[in-house]
Coordinates of C-alpha atoms in Angstrom, one line a residue:
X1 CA -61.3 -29.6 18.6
X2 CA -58.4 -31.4 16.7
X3 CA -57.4 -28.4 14.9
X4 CA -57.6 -26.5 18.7
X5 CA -55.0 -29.5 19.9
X6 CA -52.7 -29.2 16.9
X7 CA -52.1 -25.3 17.1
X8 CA -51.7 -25.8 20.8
X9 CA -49.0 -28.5 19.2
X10 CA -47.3 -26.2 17.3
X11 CA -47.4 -23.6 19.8
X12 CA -45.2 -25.9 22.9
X13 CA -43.0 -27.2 20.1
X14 CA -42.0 -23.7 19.0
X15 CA -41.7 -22.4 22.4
X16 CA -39.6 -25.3 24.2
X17 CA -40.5 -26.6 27.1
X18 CA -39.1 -23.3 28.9
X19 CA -42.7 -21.7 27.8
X20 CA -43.3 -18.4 27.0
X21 CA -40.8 -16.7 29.2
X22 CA -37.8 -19.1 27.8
X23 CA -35.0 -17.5 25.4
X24 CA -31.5 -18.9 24.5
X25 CA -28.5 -16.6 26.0
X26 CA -27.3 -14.9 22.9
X27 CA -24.1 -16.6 21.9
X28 CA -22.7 -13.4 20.1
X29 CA -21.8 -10.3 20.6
X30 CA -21.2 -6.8 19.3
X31 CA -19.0 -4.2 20.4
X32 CA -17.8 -1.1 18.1
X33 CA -16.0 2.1 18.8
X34 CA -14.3 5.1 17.5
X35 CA -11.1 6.4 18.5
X36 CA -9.9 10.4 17.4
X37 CA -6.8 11.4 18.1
X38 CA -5.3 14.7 17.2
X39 CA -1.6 14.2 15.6
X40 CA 1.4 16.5 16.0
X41 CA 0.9 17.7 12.7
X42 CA -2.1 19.2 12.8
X43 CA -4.4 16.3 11.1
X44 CA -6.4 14.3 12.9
X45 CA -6.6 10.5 12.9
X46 CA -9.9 8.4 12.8
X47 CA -9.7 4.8 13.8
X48 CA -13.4 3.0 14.1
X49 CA -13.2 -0.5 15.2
X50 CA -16.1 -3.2 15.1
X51 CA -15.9 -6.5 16.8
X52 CA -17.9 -9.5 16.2
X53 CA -17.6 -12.1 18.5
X54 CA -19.9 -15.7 18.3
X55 CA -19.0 -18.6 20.5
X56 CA -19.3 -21.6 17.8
X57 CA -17.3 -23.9 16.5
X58 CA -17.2 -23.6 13.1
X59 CA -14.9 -25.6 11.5
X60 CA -16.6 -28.6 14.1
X61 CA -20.1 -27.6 14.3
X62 CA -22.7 -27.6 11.5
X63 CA -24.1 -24.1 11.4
X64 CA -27.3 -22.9 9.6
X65 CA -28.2 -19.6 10.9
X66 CA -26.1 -16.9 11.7
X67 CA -27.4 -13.6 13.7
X68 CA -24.4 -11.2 13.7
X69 CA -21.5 -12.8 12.2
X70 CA -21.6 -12.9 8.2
X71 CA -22.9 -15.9 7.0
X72 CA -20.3 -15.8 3.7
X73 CA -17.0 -15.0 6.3
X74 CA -18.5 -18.4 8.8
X75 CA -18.8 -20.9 5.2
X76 CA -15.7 -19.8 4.2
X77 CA -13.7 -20.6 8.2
X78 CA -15.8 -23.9 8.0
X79 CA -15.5 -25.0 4.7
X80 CA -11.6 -24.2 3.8
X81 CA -10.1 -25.1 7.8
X82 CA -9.9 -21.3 7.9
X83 CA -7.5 -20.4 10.9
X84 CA -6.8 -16.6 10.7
X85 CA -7.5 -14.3 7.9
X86 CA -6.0 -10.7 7.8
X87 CA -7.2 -8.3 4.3
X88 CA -6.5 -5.1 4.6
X89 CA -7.0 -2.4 1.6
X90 CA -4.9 0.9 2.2
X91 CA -4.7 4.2 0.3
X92 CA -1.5 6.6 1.2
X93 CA 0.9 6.1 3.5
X94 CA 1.3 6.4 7.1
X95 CA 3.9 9.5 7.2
X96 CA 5.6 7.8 11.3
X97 CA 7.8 10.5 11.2
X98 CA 5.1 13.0 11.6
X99 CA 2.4 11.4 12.7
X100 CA 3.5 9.3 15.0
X101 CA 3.6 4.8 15.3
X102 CA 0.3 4.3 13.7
X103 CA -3.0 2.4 15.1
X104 CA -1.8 -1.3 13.6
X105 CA -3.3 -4.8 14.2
X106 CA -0.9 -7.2 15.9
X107 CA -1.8 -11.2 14.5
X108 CA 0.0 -13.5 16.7
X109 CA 1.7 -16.5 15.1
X110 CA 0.6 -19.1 12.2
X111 CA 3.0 -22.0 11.0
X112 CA 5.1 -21.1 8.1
X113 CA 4.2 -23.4 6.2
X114 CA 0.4 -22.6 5.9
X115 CA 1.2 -18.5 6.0
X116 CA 0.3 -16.9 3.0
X117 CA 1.5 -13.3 2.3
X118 CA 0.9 -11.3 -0.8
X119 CA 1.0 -7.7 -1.7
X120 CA -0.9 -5.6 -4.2
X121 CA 0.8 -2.2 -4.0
X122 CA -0.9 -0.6 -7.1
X123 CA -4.6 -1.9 -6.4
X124 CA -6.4 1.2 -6.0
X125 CA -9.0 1.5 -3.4
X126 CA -12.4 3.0 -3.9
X127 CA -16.1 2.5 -3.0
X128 CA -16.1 -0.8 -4.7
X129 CA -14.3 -2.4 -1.6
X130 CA -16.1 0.1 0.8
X131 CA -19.6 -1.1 0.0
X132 CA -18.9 -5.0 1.0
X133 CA -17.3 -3.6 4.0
X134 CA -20.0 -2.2 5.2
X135 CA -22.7 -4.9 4.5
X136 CA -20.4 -7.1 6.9
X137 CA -21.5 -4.9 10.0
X138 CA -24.7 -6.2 11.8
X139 CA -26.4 -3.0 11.7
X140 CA -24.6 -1.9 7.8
X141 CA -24.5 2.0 7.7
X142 CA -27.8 2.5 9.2
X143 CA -27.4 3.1 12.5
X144 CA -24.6 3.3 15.3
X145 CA -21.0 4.7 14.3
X146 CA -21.4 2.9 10.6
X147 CA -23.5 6.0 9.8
X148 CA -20.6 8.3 9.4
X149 CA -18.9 6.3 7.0
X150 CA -19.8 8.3 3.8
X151 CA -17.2 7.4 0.4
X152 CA -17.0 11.1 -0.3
X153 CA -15.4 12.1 2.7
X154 CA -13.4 8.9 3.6
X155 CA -11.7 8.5 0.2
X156 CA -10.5 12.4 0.1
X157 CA -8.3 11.9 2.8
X158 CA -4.5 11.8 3.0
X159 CA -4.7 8.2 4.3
X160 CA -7.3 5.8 3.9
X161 CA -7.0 1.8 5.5
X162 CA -9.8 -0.8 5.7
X163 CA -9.3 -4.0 7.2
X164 CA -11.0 -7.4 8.1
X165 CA -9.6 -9.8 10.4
X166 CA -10.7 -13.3 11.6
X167 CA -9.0 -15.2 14.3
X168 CA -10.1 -17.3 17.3
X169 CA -10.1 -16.6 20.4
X170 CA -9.6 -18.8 23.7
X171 CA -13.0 -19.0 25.7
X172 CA -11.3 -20.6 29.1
X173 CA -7.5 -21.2 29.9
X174 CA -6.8 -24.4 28.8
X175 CA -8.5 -23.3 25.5
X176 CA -10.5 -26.2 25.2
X177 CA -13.4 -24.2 23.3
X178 CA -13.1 -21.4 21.1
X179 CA -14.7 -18.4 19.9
X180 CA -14.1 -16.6 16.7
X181 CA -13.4 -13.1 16.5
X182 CA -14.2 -10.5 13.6
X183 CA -12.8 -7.5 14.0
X184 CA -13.3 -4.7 10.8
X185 CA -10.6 -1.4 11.2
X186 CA -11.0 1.9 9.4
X187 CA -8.4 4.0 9.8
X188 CA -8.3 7.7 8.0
X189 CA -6.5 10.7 8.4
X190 CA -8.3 14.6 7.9
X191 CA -6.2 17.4 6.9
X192 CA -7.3 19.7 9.2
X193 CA -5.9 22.6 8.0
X194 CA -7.9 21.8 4.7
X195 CA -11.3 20.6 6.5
X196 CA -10.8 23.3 9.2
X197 CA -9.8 26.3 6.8
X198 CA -7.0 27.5 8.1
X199 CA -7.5 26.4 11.3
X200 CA -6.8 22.7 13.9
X201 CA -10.1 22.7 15.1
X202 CA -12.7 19.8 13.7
X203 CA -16.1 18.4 14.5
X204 CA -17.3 15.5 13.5
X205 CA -19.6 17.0 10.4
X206 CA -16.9 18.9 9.6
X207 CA -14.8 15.7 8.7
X208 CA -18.0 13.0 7.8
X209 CA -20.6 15.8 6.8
X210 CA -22.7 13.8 9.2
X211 CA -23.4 13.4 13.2
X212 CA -24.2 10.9 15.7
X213 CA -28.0 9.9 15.9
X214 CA -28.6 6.5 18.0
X215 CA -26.4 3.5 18.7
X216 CA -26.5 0.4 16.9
X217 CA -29.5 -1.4 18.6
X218 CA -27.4 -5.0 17.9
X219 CA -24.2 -3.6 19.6
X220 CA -23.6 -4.2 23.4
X221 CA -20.9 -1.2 23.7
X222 CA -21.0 1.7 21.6
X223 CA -18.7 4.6 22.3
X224 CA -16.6 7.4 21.4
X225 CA -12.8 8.0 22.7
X226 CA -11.2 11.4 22.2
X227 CA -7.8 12.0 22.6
X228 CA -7.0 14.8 25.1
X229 CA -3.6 14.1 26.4
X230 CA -2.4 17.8 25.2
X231 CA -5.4 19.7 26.4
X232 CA -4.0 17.9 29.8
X233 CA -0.3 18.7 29.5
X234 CA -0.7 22.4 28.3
X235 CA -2.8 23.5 30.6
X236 CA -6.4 23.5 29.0
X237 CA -5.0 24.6 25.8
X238 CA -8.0 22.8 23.8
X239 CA -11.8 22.3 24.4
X240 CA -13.8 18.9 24.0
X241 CA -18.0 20.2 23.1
X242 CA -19.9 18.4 24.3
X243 CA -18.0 17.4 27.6
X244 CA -17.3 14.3 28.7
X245 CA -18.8 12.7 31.4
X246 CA -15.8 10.3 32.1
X247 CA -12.4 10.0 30.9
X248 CA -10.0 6.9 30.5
X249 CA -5.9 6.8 31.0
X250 CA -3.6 4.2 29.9
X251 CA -0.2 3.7 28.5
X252 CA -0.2 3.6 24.6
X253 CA 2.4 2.9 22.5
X254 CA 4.5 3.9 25.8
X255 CA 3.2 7.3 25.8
X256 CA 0.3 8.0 29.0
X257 CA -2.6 8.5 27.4
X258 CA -6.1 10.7 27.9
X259 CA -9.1 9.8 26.5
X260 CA -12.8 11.6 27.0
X261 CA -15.0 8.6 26.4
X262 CA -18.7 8.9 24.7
X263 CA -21.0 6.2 25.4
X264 CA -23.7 6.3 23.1
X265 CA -25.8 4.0 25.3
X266 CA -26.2 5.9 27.6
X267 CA -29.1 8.8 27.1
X268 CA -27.6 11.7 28.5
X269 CA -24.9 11.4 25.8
X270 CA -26.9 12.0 23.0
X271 CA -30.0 14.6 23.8
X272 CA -32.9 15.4 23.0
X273 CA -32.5 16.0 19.2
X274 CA -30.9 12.6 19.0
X275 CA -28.0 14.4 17.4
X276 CA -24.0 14.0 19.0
X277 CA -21.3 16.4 17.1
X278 CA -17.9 16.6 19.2
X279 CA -16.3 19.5 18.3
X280 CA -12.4 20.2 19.3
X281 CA -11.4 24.1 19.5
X282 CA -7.9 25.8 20.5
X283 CA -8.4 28.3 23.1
X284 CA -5.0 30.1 21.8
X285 CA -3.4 29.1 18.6
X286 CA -1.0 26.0 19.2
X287 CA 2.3 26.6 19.1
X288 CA 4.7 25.7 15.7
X289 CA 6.7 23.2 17.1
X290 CA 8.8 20.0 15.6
X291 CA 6.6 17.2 16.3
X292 CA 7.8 14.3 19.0
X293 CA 10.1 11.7 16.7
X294 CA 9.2 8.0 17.5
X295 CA 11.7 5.7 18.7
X296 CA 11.7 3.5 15.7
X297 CA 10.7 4.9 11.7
X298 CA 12.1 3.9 8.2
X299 CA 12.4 5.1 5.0
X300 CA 13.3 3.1 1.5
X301 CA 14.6 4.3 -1.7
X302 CA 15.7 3.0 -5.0
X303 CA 19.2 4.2 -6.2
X304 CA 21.3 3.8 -9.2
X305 CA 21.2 4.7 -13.0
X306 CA 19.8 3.3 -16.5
X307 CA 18.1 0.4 -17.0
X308 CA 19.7 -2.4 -16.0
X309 CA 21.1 -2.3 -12.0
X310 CA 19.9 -0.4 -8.9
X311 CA 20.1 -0.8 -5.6
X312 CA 17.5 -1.3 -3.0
X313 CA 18.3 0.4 0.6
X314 CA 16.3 1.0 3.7
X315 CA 17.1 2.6 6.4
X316 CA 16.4 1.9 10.2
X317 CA 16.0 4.7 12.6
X318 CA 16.5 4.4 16.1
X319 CA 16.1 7.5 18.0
X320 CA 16.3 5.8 21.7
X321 CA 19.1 7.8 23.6
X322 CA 20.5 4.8 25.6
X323 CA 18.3 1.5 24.7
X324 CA 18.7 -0.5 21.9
X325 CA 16.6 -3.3 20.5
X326 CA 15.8 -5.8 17.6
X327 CA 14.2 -5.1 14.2
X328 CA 12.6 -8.3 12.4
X329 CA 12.9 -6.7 8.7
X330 CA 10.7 -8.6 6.0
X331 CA 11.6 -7.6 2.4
X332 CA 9.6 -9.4 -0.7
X333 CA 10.6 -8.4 -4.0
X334 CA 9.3 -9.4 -7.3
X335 CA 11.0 -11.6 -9.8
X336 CA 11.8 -9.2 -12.4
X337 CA 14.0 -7.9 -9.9
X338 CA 16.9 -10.1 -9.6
X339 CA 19.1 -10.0 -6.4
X340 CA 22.6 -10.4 -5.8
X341 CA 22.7 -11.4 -2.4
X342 CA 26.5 -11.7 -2.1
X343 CA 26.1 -7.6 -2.6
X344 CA 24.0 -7.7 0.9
X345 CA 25.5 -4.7 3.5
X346 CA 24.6 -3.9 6.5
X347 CA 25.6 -0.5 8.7
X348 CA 25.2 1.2 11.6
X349 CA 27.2 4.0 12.7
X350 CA 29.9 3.4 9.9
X351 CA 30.5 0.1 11.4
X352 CA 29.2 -3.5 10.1
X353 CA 26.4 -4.6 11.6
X354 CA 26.1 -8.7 10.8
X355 CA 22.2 -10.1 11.4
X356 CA 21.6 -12.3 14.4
X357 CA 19.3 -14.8 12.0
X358 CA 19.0 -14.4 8.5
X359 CA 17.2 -16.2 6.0
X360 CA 16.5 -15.6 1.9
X361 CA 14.2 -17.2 -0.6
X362 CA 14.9 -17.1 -4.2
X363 CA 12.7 -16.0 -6.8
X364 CA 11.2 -18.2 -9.3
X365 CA 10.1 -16.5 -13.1
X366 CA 6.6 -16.1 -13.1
X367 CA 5.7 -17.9 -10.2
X368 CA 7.3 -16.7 -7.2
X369 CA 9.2 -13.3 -5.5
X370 CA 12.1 -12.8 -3.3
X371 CA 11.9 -13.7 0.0
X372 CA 14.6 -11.8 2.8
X373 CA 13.9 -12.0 6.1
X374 CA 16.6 -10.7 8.9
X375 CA 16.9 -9.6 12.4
X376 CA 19.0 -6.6 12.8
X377 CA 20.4 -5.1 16.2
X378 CA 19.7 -1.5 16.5
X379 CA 22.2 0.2 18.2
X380 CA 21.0 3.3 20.3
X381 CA 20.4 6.4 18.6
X382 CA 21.6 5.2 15.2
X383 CA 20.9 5.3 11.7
X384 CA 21.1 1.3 10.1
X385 CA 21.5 0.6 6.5
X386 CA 20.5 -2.2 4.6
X387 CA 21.4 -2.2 0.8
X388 CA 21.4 -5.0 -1.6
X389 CA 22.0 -4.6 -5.3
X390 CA 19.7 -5.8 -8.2
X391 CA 19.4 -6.4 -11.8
X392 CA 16.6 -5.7 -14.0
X393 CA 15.4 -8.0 -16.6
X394 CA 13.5 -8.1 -19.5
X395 CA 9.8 -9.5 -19.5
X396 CA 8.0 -10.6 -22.5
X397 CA 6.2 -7.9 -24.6
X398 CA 2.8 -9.4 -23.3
X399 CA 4.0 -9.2 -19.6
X400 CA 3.7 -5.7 -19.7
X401 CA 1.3 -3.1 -18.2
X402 CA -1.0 -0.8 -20.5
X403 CA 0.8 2.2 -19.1
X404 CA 4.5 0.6 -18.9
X405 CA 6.6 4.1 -19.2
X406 CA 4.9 4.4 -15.4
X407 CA 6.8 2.0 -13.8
X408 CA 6.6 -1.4 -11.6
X409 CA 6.0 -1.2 -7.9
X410 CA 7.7 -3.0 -4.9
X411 CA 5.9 -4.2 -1.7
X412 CA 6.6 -1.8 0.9
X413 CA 9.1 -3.9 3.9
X414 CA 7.8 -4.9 6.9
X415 CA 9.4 -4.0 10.4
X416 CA 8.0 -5.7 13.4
X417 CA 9.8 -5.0 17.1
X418 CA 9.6 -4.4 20.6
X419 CA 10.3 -0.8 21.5
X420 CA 11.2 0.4 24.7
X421 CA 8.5 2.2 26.5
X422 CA 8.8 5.4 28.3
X423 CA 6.0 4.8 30.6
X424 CA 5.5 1.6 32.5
X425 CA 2.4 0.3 31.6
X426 CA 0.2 -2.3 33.5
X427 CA -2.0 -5.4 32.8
X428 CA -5.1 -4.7 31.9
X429 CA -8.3 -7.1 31.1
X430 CA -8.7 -7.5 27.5
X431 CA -12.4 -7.8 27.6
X432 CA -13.2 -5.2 30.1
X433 CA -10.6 -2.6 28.4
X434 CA -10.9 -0.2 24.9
X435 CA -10.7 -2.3 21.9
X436 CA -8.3 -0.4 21.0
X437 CA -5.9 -1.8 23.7
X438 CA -5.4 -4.9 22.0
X439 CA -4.1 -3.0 19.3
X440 CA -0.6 -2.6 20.7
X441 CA 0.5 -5.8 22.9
X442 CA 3.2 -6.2 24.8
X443 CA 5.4 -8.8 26.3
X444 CA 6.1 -6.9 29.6
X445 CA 5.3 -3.2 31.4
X446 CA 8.6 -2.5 29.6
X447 CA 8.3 -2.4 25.9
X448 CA 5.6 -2.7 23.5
X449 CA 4.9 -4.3 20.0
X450 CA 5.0 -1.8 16.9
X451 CA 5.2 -3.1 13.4
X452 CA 5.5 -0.4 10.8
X453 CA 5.3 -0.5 6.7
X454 CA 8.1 1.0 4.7
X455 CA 6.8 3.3 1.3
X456 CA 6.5 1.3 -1.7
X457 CA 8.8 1.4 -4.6
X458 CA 8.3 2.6 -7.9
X459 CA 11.1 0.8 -10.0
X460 CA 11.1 1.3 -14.0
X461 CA 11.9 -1.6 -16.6
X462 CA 13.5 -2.2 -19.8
X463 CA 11.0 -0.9 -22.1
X464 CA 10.4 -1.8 -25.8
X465 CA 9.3 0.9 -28.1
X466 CA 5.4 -0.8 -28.4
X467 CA 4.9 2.2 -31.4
X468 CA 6.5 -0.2 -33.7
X469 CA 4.9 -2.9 -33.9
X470 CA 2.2 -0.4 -34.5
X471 CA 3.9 1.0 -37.2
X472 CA 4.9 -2.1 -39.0
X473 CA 1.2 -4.0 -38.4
X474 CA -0.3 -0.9 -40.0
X475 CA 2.4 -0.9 -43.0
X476 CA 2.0 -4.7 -43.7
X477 CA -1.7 -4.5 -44.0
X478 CA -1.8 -1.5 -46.3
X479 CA 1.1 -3.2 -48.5
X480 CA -1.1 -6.8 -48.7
X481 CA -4.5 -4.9 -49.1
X482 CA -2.8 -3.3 -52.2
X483 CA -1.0 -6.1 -53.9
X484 CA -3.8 -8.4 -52.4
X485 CA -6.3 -6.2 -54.0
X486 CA -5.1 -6.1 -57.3
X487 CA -4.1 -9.6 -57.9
X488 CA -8.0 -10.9 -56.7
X489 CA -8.9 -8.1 -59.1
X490 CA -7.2 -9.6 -62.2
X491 CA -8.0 -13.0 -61.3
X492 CA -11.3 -12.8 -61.0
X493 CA -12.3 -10.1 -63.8
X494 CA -13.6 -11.6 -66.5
X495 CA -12.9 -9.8 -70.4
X496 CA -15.2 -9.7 -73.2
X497 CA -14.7 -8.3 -77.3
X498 CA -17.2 -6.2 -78.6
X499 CA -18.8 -5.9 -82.4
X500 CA -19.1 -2.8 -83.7
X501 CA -22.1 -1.8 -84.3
X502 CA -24.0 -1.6 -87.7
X503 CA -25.4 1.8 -87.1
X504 CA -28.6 3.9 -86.7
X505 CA -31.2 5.5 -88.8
X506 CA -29.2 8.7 -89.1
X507 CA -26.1 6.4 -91.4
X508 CA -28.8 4.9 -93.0
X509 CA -30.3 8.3 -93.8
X510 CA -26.8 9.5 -94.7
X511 CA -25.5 6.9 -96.6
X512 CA -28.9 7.6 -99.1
X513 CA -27.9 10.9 -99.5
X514 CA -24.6 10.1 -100.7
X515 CA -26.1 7.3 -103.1
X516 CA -28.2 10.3 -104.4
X517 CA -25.1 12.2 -104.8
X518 CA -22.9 9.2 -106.8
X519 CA -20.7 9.3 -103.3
X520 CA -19.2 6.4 -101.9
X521 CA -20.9 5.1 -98.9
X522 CA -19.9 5.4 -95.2

């Protein structure tokens, strides 16, 4: 009987006094999409966004389990006063002219002085960083859009960029509680010409080797966007398979957009062999045009001869016709290279063009880079300049790489702006909208925020000829192994004199003989 009241104990303590039927409302949330868009070129873009939202406070609250968000990203918010975190790992580079303004996160503002910015530009990406990526999702690469993340096929792309970012999020508007937001890009580029031998159409097993099976049973939205704007402007030029049972406009990046949405919760998306593989065909062969330019690109370049000065210049392109509009440029440039600021032009049209706010960091050796930051006018359809001049200098012989005829890079520069937009857009509601909508914010219906990444630099030092010191460590050894050698030989051999012998049985024998004979011994 004791042991009956005890279990029935247990029992009303684990359950709460709610009974059987009581549960706590789930306090997170999962929501992951994918977003293809055909590009004027001819390759086709992947974006896949997942977003992990928990309504804790971390850096108040004492946490101890964790159901969706990643236990190691929640101890490091709580333990370091973590207040936004953006790691990104990128392979190629977004070609804007051709492509078009690329799918890039928008963090909104820190204090200065706790912003930390660094740049790796040579680290190469591979499945080492793709593996941890993936064991931050909820449901890893087993199930939901995770499962078409295969390394074979994501890192022989022409552009490859994983990202994590952390931020919180207001729950209410006086923002009096948060939540904290983790949000894990992917962004890739196909060749399609490559993929789709010859041709622009793709399926997703064609670019993944794999299909859609079942949704992630964690996630609360789960869907697929296509891009269709140019099967609706040239008049059903292109085919979506399967098709869509809804579709979704908006204005992005100023443009009006088309998408064919896919929701993988819902059962008459994927049938009955559990198998979804959208597949995009041309009805006629597209046409060989130039592709649209965006309103705002840039290209930098290093110029100059020998081994001791260059130059740096950028340029700024604003294609606008009539509007023009502020550039925020953010240039970091490693010590090594040291700037003349006083050598600083800027020029649009053929005409000076001074910067509204300016303001420059200097380097420190071996602890700390240049640091320009400007805001630049762009004048309609104009090309802007900015050039500065360096010197290179001379590291120490340990400082060096162990290839270091290839060359030092430079962090690419950084434009952020506001371009004007073509298409008015509208407010929409964050939480009810694409995730990908809160990729490109803007601070009315008439412009929208872009921030674009420059190509990095590959800048070559003052080399020293490392084959001699080869040459005379090899000589110096051989010379003291020698001389070495044959002095420890001398001093520690040891000399000894030797009797002559007496001699054997066959003097003996002889020397009888010769008695015999009356001759003189030997």
């Amino acid at each position: 009987m004791a042991v009956a009241v005890r279990l029935a104990l247990i029992v009303l303590l684990l359950l709460g006094p709610g009974g059987w039927g009581h549960t706590e409302p789930s306090r997170d949330s999962l929501r992951e999409e994918l977003v293809i868009t055909p590009l004027p070129s001819g390759d086709v873009a992947a974006t896949f966004q997942f977003r992990t939202r928990w309504d804790s406070e971390l850096q108040r609250e004492e946490v101890s389990h964790y159901r969706l968000f990643p236990k190691a990203l929640g101890q490091l918010i709580s333990k370091y006063s973590l207040q936004e975190l953006h790691l990104s790992f990128t392979q190629g580079f977004w070609r804007t002219r051709y492509w078009g303004p690329p799918f890039l996160q928008a963090p909104s503002g820190t204090d200065h002085y706790f912003l930390r910015y660094a740049v790796l530009p040579r680290e190469v990406v591979c499945t080492e960083n793709l593996t941890p990526w993936k064991k931050l999702l909820p449901c890893s690469s087993k199930a939901g859009l995770s499962v078409l993340l295969k390394a074979d096929r994501l890192f022989h792309t022409s552009y490859h960029s994983q990202a994590v970012h952390i931020r919180p999020v207001c729950r209410n508007a006086r923002c009096t509680s948060i939540s904290w937001e983790l949000r894990q890009t992917l962004s890739v580029v196909f060749d399609a010409f490559v993929t789709g031998q010859g041709k622009k159409d793709w399926s997703l097993f064609r670019m993944f080797s794999r299909t859609l099976t079942e949704p992630c049973p964690l996630a609360a939205e789960s869907r697929v966007y296509v891009d269709i704007t140019s099967s609706k402007q040239d008049n059903e030029t292109l085919e979506v398979n399967p098709p869509p049972l809804t579709t979704y406009q908006d204005v992005i990046l100023g443009t009006q957009k088309t998408y064919a949405v896919y929701d993988l919760l819902d059962t008459a998306v994927i049938n009955n062999s559990r198998n979804l593989n959208l597949q995009l065909k041309w009805k006629r062969p597209p046409e060989n045009e130039a592709p649209p330019v965006p309103f705002l690109h840039a290209q930098r370049y290093v110029s100059g001869y020998g081994l001791q000065s260059g130059e740096l210049s950028t340029l700024l392109y604003n294609t606008h016709p009539y509007r023009a509009f502020p550039v925020l440029l953010l240039d970091t440039v490693p010590w090594y290279l040291r700037l003349y600021v006083h050598t600083l032009t800027i020029t649009s049209k053929g005409k000076e063009n001074k910067p509204s706010y300016i303001h420059y960091q200097p380097a420190q050796d071996r602890l700390q880079p240049h640091l320009l930051e400007m805001l630049i006018q762009l004048p309609a359809n104009s090309v802007t300049k900015v050039s500065i001049q360096f010197e290179r200098a001379l590291l120490k012989w340990t400082e060096y790489t162990p290839d270091p005829n290839h060359g030092f890079y430079v962090s690419p520069s950084v434009l952020s702006a506001l371009v004007p937009s073509i298409v008015a857009s509208k407010p929409v509601d964050w939480e009810e909208s694409p995730l990908f909508n809160s990729l490109f914010p803007g601070s009315d219906s008439s412009s929208y925020f872009v921030r674009l990444y420059t190509e990095p630099l590959l800048v070559n030092l003052p080399t020293p000829d490392f084959s001699m010191p080869y040459n005379v460590i090899c000589l110096t050894c051989t010379v003291v192994a020698v001389c070495y050698g044959s002095f420890y030989n001398l001093l520690t051999r040891t000399f000894h004199i030797e009797e002559p012998s007496k001699g054997g049985l066959a003097k003996r024998l002889a020397n009888l003989i010769r008695r015999a004979r009356g001759v003189p011994p030997l």
